[in-house]
Structure formats: C-alpha cells, structure tokens
PDB file of C-alpha atoms in Angstrom:
ATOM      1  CA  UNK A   1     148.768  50.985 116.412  1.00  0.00           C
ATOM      2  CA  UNK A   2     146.110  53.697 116.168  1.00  0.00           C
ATOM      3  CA  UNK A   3     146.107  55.987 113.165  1.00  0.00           C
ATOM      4  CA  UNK A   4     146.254  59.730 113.701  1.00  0.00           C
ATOM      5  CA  UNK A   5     143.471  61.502 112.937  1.00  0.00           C
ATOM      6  CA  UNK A   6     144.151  65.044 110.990  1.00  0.00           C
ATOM      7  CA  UNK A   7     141.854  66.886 112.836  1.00  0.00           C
ATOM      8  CA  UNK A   8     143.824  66.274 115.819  1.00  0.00           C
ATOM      9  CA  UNK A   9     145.252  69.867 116.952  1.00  0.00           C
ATOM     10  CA  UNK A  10     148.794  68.049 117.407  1.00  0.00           C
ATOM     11  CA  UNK A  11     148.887  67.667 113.669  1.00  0.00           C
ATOM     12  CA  UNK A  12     147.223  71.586 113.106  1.00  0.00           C
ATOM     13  CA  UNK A  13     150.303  72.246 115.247  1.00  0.00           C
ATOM     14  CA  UNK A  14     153.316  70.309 112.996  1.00  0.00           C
ATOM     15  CA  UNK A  15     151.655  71.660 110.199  1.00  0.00           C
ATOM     16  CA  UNK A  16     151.564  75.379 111.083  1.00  0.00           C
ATOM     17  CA  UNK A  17     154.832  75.058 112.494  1.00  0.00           C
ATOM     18  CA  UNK A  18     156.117  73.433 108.787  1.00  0.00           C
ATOM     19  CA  UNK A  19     154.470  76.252 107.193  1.00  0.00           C
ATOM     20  CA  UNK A  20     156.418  78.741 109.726  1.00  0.00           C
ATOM     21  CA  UNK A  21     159.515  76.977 108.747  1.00  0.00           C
ATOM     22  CA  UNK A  22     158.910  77.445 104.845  1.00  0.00           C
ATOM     23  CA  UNK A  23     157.786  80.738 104.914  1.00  0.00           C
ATOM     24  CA  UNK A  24     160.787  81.195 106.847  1.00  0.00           C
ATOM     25  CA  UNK A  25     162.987  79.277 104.102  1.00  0.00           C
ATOM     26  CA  UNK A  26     161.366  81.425 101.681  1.00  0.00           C
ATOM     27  CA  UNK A  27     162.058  84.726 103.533  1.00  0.00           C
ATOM     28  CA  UNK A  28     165.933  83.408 103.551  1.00  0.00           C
ATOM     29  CA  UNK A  29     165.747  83.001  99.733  1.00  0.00           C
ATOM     30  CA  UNK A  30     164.465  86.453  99.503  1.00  0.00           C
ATOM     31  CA  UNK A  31     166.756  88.273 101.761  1.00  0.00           C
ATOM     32  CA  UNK A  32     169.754  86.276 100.273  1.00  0.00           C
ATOM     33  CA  UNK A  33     168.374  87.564  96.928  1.00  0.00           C
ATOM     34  CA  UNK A  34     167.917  90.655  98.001  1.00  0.00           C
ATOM     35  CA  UNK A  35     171.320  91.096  99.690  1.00  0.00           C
ATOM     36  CA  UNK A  36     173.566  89.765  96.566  1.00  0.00           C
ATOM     37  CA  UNK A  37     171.608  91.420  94.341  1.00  0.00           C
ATOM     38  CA  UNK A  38     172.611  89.133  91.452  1.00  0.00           C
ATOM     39  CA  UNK A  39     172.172  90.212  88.086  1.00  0.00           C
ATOM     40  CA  UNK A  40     168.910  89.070  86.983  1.00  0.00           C
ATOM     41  CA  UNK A  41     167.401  89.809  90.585  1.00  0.00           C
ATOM     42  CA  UNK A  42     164.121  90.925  88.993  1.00  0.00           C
ATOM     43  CA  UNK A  43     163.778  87.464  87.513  1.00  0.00           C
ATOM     44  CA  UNK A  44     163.869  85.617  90.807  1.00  0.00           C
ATOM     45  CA  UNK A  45     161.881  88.190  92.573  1.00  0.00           C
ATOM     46  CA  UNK A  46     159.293  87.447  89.775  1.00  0.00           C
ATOM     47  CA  UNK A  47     160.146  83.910  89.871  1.00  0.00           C
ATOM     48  CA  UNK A  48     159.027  84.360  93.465  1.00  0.00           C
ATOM     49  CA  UNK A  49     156.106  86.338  92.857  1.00  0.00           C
ATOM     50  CA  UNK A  50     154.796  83.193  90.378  1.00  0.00           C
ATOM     51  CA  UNK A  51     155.093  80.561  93.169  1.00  0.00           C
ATOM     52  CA  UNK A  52     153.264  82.829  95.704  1.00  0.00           C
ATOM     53  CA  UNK A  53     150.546  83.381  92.427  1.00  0.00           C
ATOM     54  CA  UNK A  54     150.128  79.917  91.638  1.00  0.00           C
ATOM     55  CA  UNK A  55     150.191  78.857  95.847  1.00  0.00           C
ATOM     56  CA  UNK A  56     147.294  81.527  95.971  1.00  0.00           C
ATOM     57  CA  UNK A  57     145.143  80.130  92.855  1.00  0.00           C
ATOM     58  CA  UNK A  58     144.831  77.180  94.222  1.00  0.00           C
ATOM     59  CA  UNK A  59     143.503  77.821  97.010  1.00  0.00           C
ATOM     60  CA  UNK A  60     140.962  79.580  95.519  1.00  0.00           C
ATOM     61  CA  UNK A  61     140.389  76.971  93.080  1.00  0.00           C
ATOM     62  CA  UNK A  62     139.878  74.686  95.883  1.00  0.00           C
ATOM     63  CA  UNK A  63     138.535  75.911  99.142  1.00  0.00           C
ATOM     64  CA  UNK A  64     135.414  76.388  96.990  1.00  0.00           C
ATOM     65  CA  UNK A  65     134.888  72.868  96.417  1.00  0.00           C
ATOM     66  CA  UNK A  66     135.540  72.038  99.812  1.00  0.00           C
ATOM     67  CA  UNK A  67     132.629  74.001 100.288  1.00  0.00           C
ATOM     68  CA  UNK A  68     130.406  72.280  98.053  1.00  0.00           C
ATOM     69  CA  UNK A  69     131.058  68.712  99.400  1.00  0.00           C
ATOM     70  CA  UNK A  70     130.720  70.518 103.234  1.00  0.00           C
ATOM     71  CA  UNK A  71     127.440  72.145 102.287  1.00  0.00           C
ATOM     72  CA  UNK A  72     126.286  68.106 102.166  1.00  0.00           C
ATOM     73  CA  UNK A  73     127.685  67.323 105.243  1.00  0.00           C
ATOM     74  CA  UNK A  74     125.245  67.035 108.649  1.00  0.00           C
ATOM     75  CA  UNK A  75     126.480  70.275 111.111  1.00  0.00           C
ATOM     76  CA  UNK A  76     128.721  68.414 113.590  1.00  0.00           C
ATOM     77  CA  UNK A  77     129.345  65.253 112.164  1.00  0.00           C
ATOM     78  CA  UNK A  78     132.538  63.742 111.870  1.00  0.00           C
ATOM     79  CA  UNK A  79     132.705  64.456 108.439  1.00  0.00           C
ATOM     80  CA  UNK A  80     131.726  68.316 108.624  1.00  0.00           C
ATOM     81  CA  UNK A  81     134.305  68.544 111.431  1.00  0.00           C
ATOM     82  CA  UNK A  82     136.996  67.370 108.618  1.00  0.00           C
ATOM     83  CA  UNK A  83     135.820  69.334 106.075  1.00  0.00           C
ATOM     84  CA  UNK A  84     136.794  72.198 109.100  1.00  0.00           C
ATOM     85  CA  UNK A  85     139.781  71.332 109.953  1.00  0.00           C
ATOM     86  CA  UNK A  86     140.676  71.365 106.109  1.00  0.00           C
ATOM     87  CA  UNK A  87     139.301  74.363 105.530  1.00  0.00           C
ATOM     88  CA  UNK A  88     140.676  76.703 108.076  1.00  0.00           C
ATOM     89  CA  UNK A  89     144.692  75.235 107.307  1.00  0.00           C
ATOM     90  CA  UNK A  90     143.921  75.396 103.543  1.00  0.00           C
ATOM     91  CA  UNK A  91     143.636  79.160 104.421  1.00  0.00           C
ATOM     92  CA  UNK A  92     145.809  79.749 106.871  1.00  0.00           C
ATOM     93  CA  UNK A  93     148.393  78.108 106.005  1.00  0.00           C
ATOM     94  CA  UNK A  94     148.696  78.008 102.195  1.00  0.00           C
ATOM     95  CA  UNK A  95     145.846  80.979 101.075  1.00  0.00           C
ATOM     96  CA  UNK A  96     146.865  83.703 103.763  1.00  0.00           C
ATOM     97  CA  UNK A  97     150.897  83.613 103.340  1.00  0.00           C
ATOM     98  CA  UNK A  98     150.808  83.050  99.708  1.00  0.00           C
ATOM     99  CA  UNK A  99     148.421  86.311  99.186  1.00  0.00           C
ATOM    100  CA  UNK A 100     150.542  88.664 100.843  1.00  0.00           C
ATOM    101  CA  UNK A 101     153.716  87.246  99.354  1.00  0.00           C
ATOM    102  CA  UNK A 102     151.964  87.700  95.960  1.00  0.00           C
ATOM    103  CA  UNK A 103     150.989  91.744  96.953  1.00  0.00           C
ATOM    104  CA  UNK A 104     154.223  92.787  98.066  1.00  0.00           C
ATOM    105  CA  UNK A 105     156.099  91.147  95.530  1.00  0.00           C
ATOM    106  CA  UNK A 106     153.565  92.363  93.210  1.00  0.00           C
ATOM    107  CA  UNK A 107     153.590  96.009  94.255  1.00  0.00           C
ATOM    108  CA  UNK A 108     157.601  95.972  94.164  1.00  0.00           C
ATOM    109  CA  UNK A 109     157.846  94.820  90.646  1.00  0.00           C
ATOM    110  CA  UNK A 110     154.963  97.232  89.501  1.00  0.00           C
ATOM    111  CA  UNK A 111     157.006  99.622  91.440  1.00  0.00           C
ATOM    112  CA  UNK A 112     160.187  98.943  90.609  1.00  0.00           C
ATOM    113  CA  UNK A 113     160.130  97.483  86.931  1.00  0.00           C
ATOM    114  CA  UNK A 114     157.182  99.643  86.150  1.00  0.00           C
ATOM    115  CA  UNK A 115     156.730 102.129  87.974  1.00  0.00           C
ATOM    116  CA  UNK A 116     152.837 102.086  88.324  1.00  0.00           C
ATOM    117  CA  UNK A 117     153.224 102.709  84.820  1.00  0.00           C
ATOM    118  CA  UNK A 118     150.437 101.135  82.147  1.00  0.00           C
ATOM    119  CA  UNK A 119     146.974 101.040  81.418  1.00  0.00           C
ATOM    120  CA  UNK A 120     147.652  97.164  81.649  1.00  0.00           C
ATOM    121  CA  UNK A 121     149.327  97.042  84.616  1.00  0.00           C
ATOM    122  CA  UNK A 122     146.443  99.326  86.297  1.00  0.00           C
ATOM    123  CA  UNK A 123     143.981  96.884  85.097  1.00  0.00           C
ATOM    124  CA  UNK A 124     145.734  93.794  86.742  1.00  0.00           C
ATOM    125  CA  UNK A 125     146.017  95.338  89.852  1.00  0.00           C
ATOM    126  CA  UNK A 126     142.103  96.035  89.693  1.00  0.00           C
ATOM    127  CA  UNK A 127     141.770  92.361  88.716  1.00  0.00           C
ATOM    128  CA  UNK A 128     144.225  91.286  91.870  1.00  0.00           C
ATOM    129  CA  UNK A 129     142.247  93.420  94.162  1.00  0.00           C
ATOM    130  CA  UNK A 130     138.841  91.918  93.064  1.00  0.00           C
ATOM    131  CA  UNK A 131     140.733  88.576  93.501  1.00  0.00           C
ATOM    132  CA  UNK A 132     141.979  89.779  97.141  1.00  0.00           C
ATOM    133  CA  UNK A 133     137.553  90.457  97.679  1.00  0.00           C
ATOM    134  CA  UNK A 134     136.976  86.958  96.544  1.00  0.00           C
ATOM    135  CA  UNK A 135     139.564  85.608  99.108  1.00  0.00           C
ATOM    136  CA  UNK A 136     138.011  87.503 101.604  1.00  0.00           C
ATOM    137  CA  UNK A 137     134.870  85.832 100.927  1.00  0.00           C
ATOM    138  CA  UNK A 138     136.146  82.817 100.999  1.00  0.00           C
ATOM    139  CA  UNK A 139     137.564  83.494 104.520  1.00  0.00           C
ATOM    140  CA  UNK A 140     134.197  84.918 105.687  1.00  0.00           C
ATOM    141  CA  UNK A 141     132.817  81.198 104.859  1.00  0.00           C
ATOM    142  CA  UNK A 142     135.442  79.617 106.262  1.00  0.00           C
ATOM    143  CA  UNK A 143     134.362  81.002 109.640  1.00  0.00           C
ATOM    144  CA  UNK A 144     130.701  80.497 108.676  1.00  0.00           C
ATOM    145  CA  UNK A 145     131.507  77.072 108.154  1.00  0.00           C
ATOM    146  CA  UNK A 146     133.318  76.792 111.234  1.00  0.00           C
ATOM    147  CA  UNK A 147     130.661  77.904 113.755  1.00  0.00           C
ATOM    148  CA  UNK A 148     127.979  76.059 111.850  1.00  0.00           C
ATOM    149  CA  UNK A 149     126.428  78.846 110.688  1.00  0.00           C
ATOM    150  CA  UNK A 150     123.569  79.364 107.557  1.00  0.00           C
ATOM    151  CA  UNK A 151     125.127  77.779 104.435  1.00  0.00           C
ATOM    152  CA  UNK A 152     125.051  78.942 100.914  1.00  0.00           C
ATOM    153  CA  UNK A 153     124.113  75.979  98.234  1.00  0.00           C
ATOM    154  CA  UNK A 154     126.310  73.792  96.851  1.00  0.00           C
ATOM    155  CA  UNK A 155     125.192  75.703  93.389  1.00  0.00           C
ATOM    156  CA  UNK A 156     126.342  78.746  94.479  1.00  0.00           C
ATOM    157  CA  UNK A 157     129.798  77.798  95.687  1.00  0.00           C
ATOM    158  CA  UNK A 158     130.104  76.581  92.011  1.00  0.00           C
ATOM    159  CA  UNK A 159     129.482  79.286  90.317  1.00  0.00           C
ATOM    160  CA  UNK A 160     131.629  81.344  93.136  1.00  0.00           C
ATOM    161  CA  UNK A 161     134.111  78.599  92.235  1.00  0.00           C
ATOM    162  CA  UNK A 162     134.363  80.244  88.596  1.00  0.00           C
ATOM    163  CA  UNK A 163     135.209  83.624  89.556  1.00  0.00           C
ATOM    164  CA  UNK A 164     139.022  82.930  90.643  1.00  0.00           C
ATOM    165  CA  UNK A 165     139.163  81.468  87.277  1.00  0.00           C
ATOM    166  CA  UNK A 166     137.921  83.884  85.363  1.00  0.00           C
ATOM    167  CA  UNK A 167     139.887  86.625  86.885  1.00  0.00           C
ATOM    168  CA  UNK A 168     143.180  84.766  86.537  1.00  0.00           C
ATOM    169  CA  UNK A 169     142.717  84.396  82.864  1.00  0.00           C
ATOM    170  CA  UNK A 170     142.259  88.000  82.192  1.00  0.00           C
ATOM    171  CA  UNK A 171     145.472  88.596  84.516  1.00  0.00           C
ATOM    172  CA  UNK A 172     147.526  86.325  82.891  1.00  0.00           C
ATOM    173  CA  UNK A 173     146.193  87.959  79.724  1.00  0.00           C
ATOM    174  CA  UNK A 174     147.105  91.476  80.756  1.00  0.00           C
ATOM    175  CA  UNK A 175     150.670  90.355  81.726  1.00  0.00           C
ATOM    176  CA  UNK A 176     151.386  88.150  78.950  1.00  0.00           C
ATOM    177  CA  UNK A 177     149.627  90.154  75.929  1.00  0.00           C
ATOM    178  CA  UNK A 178     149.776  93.721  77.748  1.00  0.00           C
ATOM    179  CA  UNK A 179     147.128  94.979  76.064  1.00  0.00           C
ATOM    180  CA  UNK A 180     147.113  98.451  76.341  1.00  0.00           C
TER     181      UNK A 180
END
C-alpha cells in the first residue's frame, strides 16, 4: 500500500473542503444563536469570538516557526515543498477564516455591548489591527516562500515570532483588567 503524501492536492482538496464544512457548522451555530436569541446570547457570541481568537493566535504563533525551519530548507527540495504546502493551508484554512470571524464578532460586541465606548476598548482594537498587519506579513511570506523568493533569516522570523505574543498579552490585559 503506498502512503499518501500531504502535499498531494487531493488531500489540499479534503482539507479545504473540511474546513468549508466547519466554517459552515460554525455559521449554523451562529445563525441558530442568532435566531433564538437565548438569554445569555452575548455570552456565546463571545464564546464564539474566543475560539475564532485563540484559532487565530495560533497561527500566528506558528506559521512563524514554520518559517524558521523553511528558511533551512534547499529552494525546491522535497522538504521546502512541505514546508509549502503547510504553510499556505495553515493560512488559508485555519489563519484567514479565524481572523475575520474574530473582526466581526469583535466589532459586534464592541458595538453592541459597548458601543465603541472606552479608552480600553479603543486601545485593543489598535492592538487587533496591528495584529491584523502582522498577519498580513505573515501572508506576504507565505507567498514569498511559495515562489522561492529572497528569504529573511531564521533570526528574524524569531524575533517576528514574538510580536503576536506580545500583542496578545496586552489585549488580554486590556479586556481582562480594562485599564482605563
């Protein structure tokens, strides 16, 4: 029997189909939600909000590493072409989705709940956009990666691996403490 190997596009295909179907799921659970409108419907929307969060983090707590042991890989070998494969569904399937779920249900609680309302609040959005910059730069080397293009240092990606951290502690701060 011959083992499947995950950078066959069959396999890209099951798994961005089984990320269709949960986000899908998910979207059910949220329009079910949203159309009994139980009682403590803020809770699961921000019980929602925390899965996409956590999906998000890490992502960004990992793609970076990817990088690092990629940066060591030979352009085109069999082992840069995994690290390729893994990057590009790490992001597209798990990084992408989970971002925007985490903005809208983000902007409807500070909206709803809030109503843009707090010096805190202000400040973690600031923190979630400079977040949203670090994805973005993150995507950017995805496609660098992917086309063999120049390649940053395995220092730099960890120190760039930092940043997500860093930011999510002074969110989580802001939320939890609320500051000011």
């Amino acid at each position: 029997m011959t083992a499947e190997k995950q950078t066959d596009r069959r396999l890209g295909r099951r798994a961005a189909l089984r990320a269709g179907i949960a986000l899908c799921g998910f979207a059910a659970m949220l329009a079910a939600i949203s159309v009994l409108r139980p009682d403590d419907f803020f809770l699961w929307i921000k019980a929602f909000h925390v899965i996409a969060v956590i999906a998000w983090l890490a992502g960004l707590f990992y793609l970076p590493r990817l990088f690092i042991y990629h940066t060591d890989a030979e352009p085109g070998s069999t082992q840069s072409e995994t690290f390729k494969v893994m990057e590009y569904r790490l992001l597209k399937v798990i990084m992408n989705p989970a971002m925007m779920i985490t903005w809208v249900l983000g902007l409807y609680l500070a909206w709803s709940v809030y109503g843009f309302q707090g010096g805190w609040l202000h400040a973690k959005i600031a923190l979630v956009v400079l977040l949203t910059v670090a994805h973005m730069h993150q995507s950017r080397a995805v496609r660098q990666f992917g086309a063999d293009g120049p390649r940053k240092p395995a220092r730099y990606w960890r120190m760039m691996n930092e940043v997500p951290t860093v930011l999510m502690m002074l969110i989580v701060i802001l939320v939890v403490v609320k500051p000011f």
